[in-house]
Tab-separated table of C-alpha atoms in Angstrom:
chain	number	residue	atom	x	y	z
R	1	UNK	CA	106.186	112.718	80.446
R	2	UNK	CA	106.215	113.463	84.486
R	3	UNK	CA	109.201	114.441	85.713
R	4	UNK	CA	110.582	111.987	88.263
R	5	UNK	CA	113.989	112.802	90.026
R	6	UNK	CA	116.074	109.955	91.194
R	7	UNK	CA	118.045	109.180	94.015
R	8	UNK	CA	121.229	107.202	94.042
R	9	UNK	CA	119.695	104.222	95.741
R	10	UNK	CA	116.780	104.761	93.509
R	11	UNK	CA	118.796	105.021	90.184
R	12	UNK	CA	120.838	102.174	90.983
R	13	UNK	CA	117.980	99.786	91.542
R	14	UNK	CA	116.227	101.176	87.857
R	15	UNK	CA	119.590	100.513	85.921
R	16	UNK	CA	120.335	97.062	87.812
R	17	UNK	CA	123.812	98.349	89.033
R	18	UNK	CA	125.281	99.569	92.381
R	19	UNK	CA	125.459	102.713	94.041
R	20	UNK	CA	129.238	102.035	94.199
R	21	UNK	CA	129.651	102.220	90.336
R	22	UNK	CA	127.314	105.659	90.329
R	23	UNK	CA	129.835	106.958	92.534
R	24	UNK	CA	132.741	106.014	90.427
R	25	UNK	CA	131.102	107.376	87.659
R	26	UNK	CA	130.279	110.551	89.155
R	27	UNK	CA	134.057	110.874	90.961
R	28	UNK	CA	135.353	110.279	87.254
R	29	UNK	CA	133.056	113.151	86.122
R	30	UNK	CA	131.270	110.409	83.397
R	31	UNK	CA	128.006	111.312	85.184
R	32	UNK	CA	127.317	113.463	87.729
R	33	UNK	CA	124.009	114.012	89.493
R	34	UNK	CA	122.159	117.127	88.448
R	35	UNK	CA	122.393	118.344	92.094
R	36	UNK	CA	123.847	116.689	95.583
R	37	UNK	CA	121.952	118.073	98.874
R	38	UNK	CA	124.198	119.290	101.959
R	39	UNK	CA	123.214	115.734	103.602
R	40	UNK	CA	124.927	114.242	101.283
R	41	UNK	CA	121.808	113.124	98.865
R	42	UNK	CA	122.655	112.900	94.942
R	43	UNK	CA	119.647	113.885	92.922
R	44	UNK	CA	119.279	112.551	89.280
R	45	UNK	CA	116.811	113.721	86.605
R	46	UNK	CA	115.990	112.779	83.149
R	47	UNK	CA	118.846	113.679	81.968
R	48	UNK	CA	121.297	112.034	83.386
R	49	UNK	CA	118.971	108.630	83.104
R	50	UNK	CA	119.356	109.108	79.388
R	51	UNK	CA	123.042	109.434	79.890
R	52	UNK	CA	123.581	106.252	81.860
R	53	UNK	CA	121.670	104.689	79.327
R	54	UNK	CA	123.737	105.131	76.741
R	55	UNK	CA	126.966	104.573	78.920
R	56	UNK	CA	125.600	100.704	79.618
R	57	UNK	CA	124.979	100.873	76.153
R	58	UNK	CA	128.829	101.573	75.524
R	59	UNK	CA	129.644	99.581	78.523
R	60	UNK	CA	127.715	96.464	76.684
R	61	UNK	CA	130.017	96.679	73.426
R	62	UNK	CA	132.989	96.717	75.299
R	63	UNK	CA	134.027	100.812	74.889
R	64	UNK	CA	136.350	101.784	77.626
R	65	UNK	CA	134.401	104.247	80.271
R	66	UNK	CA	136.973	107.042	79.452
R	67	UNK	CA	136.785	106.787	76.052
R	68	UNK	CA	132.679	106.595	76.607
R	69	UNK	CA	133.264	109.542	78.791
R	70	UNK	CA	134.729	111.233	75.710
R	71	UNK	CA	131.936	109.962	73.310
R	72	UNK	CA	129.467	111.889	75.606
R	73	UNK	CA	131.648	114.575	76.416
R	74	UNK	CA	131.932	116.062	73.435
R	75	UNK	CA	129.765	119.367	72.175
R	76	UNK	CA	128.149	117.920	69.327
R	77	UNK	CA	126.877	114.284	70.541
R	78	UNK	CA	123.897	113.228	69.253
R	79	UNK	CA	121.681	111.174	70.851
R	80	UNK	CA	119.389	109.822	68.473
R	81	UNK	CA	122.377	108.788	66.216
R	82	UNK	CA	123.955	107.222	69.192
R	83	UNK	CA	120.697	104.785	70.047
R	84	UNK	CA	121.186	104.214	66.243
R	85	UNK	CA	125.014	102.975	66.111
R	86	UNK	CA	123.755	100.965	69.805
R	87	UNK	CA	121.280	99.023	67.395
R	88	UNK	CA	123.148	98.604	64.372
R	89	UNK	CA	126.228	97.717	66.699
R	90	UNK	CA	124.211	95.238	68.934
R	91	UNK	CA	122.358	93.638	65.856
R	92	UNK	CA	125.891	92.693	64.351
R	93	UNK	CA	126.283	91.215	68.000
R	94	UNK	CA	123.294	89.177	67.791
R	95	UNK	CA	124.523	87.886	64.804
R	96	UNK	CA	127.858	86.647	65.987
R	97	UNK	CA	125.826	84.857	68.905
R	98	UNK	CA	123.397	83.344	66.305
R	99	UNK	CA	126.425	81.718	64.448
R	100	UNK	CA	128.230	80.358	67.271
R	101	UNK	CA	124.867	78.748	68.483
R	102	UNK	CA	124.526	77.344	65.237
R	103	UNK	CA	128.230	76.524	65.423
R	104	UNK	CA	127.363	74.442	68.583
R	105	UNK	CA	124.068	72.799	67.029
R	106	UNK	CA	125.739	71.558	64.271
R	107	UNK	CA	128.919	70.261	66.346
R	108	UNK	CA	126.252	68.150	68.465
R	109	UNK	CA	124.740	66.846	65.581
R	110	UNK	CA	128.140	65.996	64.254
R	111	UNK	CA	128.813	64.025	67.414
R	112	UNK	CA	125.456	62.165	67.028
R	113	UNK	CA	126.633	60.912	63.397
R	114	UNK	CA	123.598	63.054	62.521
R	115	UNK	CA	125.245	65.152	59.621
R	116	UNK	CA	128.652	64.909	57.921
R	117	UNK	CA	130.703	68.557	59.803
R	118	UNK	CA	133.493	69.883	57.705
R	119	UNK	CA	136.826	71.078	59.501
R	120	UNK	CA	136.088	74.835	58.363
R	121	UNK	CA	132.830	74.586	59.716
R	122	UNK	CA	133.578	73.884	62.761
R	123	UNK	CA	135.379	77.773	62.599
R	124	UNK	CA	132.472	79.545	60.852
R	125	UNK	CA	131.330	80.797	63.887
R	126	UNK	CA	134.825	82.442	65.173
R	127	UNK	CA	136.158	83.571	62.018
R	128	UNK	CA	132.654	85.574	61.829
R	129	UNK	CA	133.285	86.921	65.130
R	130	UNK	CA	136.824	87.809	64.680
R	131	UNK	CA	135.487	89.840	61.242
R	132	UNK	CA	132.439	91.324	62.975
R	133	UNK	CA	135.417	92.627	65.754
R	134	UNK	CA	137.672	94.005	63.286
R	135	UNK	CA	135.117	96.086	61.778
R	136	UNK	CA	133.805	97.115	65.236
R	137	UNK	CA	137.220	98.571	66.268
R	138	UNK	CA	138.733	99.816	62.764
R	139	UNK	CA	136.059	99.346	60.226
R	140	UNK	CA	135.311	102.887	59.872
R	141	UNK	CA	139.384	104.250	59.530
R	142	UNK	CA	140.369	101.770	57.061
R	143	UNK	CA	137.227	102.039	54.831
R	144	UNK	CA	137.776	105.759	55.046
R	145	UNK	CA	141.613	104.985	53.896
R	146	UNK	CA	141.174	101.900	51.883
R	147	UNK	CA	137.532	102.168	50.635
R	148	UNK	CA	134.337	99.598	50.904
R	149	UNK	CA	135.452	97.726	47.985
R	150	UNK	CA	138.688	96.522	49.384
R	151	UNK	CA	137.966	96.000	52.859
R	152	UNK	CA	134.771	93.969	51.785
R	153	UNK	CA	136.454	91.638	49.500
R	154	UNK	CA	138.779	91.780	52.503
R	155	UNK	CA	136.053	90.229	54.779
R	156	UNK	CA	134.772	88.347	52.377
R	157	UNK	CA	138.569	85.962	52.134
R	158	UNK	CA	138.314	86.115	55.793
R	159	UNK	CA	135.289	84.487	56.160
R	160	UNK	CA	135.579	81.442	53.205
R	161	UNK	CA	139.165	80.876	55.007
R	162	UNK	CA	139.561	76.932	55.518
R	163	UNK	CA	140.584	75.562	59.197
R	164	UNK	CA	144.150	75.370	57.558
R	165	UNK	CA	144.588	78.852	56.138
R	166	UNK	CA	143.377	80.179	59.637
R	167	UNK	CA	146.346	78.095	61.529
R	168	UNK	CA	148.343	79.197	58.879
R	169	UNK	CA	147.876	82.927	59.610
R	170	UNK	CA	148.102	82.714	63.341
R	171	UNK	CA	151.395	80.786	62.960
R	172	UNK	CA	152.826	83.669	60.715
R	173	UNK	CA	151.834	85.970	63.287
R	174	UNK	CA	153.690	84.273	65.984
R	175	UNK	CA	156.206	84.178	63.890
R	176	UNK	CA	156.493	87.688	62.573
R	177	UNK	CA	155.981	88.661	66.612
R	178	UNK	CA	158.838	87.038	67.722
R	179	UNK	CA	160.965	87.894	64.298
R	180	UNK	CA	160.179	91.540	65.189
R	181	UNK	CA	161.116	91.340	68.898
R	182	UNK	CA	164.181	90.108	68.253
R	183	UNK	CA	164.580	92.753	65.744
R	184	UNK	CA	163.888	95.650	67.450
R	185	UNK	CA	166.192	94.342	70.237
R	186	UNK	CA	169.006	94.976	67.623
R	187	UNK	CA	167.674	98.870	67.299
R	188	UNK	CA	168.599	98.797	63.347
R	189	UNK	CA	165.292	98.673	60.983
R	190	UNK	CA	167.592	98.041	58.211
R	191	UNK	CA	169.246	95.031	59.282
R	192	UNK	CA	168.597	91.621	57.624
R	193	UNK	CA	166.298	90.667	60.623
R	194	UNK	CA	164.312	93.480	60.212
R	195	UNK	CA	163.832	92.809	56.904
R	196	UNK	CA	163.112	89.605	57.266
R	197	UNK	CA	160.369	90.576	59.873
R	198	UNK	CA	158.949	92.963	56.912
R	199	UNK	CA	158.435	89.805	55.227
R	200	UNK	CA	156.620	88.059	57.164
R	201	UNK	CA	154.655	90.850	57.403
R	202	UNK	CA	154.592	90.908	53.986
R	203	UNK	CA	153.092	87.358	53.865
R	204	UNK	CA	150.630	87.845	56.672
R	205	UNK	CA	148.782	90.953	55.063
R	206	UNK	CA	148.652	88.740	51.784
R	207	UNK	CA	146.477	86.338	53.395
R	208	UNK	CA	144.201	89.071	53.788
R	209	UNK	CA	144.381	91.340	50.572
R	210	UNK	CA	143.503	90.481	47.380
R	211	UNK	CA	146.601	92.300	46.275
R	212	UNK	CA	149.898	93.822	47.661
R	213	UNK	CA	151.097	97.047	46.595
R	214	UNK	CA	154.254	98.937	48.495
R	215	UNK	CA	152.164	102.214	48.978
R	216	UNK	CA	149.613	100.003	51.010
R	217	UNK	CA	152.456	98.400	52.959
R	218	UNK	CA	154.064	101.614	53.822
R	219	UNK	CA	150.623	103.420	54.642
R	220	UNK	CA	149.127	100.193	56.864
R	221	UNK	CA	152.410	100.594	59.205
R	222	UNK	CA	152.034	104.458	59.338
R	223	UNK	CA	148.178	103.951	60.240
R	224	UNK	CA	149.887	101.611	63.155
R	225	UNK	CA	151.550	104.868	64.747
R	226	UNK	CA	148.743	106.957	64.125
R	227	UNK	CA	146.277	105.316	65.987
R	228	UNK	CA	146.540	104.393	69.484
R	229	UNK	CA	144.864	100.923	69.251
R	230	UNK	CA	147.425	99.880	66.309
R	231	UNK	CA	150.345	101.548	68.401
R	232	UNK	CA	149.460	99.574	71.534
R	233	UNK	CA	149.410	96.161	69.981
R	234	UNK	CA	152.957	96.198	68.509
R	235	UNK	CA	153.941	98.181	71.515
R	236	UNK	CA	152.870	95.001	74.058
R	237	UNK	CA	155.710	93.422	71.962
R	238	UNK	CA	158.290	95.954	72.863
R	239	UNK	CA	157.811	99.927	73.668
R	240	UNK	CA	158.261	102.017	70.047
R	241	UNK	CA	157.873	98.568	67.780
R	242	UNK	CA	155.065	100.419	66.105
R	243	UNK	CA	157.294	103.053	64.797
R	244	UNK	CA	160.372	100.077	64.378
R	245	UNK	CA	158.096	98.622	62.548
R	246	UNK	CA	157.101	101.410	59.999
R	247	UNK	CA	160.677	102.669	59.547
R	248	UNK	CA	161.885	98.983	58.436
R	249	UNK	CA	159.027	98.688	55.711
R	250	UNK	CA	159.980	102.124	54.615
R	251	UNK	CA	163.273	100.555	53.978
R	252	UNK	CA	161.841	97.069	52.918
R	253	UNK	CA	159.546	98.863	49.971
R	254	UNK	CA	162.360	100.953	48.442
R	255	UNK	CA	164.917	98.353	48.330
């Protein structure tokens, strides 16, 4: 293949983005231009095309650029396996699209007095989504904790959920939000509000599992400290609820 070197203007104009967002990319050393003349010209080669390939890649499925930067930062990336995970990643988003089209097909239909549209169906499209999501984001550290098995049969609940099972588990989570808000106000994660909030915690991963066991409990609320996306989540509901939270199942599964 002929080399061709690329200016910014010229780069820009390939990828069908701005010169502005090559320059934040470059200032936030996510891709920097293999050389930059004394007038002030960046030059880009092959290279670094590749690389901002893959970062709109990233960018596409929603990865934050400094966790992308990261990705491509480290010593051993691999970019063959990358363009792999890209597919595999943007096939599963295909599919999500697919069933929300068909969601939106079969609603019009519906509204024609075409067909006869069930309550759940009208959902099969988001509860897809909201499985294809999960996965995305944890799927590979709680199959690596949990196994395939579980987390498939998991998925599989998920998905044949009714309209009313799904209202009933966002309720519980509002409720279990709020319970542990006002529980971790009270700074004791053995009090009977605490406690209480373990229970509705309880309740909420039962809709889920198949079955309950205290070890899973305890471990599911540890993962939630250990990793940053867990810890943020309970953490929007009130700085250190991640840990509040794991400390007053501790006590809720030995009692």
């Amino acid at each position: 293949m002929k080399k061709i070197n690329y200016t910014i203007n010229k780069l820009a104009k390939l990828a069908g983005i701005s010169t502005r967002t090559l320059r934040h990319y470059d200032d936030m050393g996510l891709l920097s231009p293999a050389r930059s003349h004394s007038n002030g010209y960046r030059i880009y080669t092959q290279s670094e095309v590749d690389n901002l390939q893959h970062i709109l890649f990233y960018r596409e499925l929603g990865v934050p650029l400094d966790e992308i930067k990261q990705i491509l930062g480290t010593g051993n990336f691999d970019g063959e396996l990358a363009l792999k995970s890209h597919l595999a990643q943007l096939i599963s988003k295909r599919k999500q699209l697919d069933a929300l089209i068909a969601n939106v097909k079969k609603t019009l239909s519906a509204q024609k007095g075409e067909i006869i549209m069930q309550n759940n169906e009208k959902f099969e499209g988001f509860i897809h989504k909201l499985v294809e999501d999960n996965e995305s984001q944890y799927g590979k550290e709680i199959r690596e904790k949990y196994g395939d098995n579980t987390i498939n049969s998991s998925n599989a609940k998920l998905k044949n959920m009714t309209q009313e099972q799904y209202a009933k588990a966002e309720t519980l989570s509002t409720e279990l939000n709020q319970t542990l808000k006002d529980a971790y106000a009270l700074g004791d994660p053995s009090s009977q509000l605490a406690q209480k909030a373990c229970e509705l915690h309880k309740q909420w991963l039962c809709i889920y599992w198949d079955s309950y066991s205290k070890q899973a409990h305890e471990g599911i609320t540890q993962m939630y400290v250990d990793d940053p996306r867990f810890t943020a989540y309970y953490d929007k509901i009130a700085p250190g609820c991640a840990v509040f939270l794991r400390d007053a199942v501790a006590v809720f599964t030995r009692s």
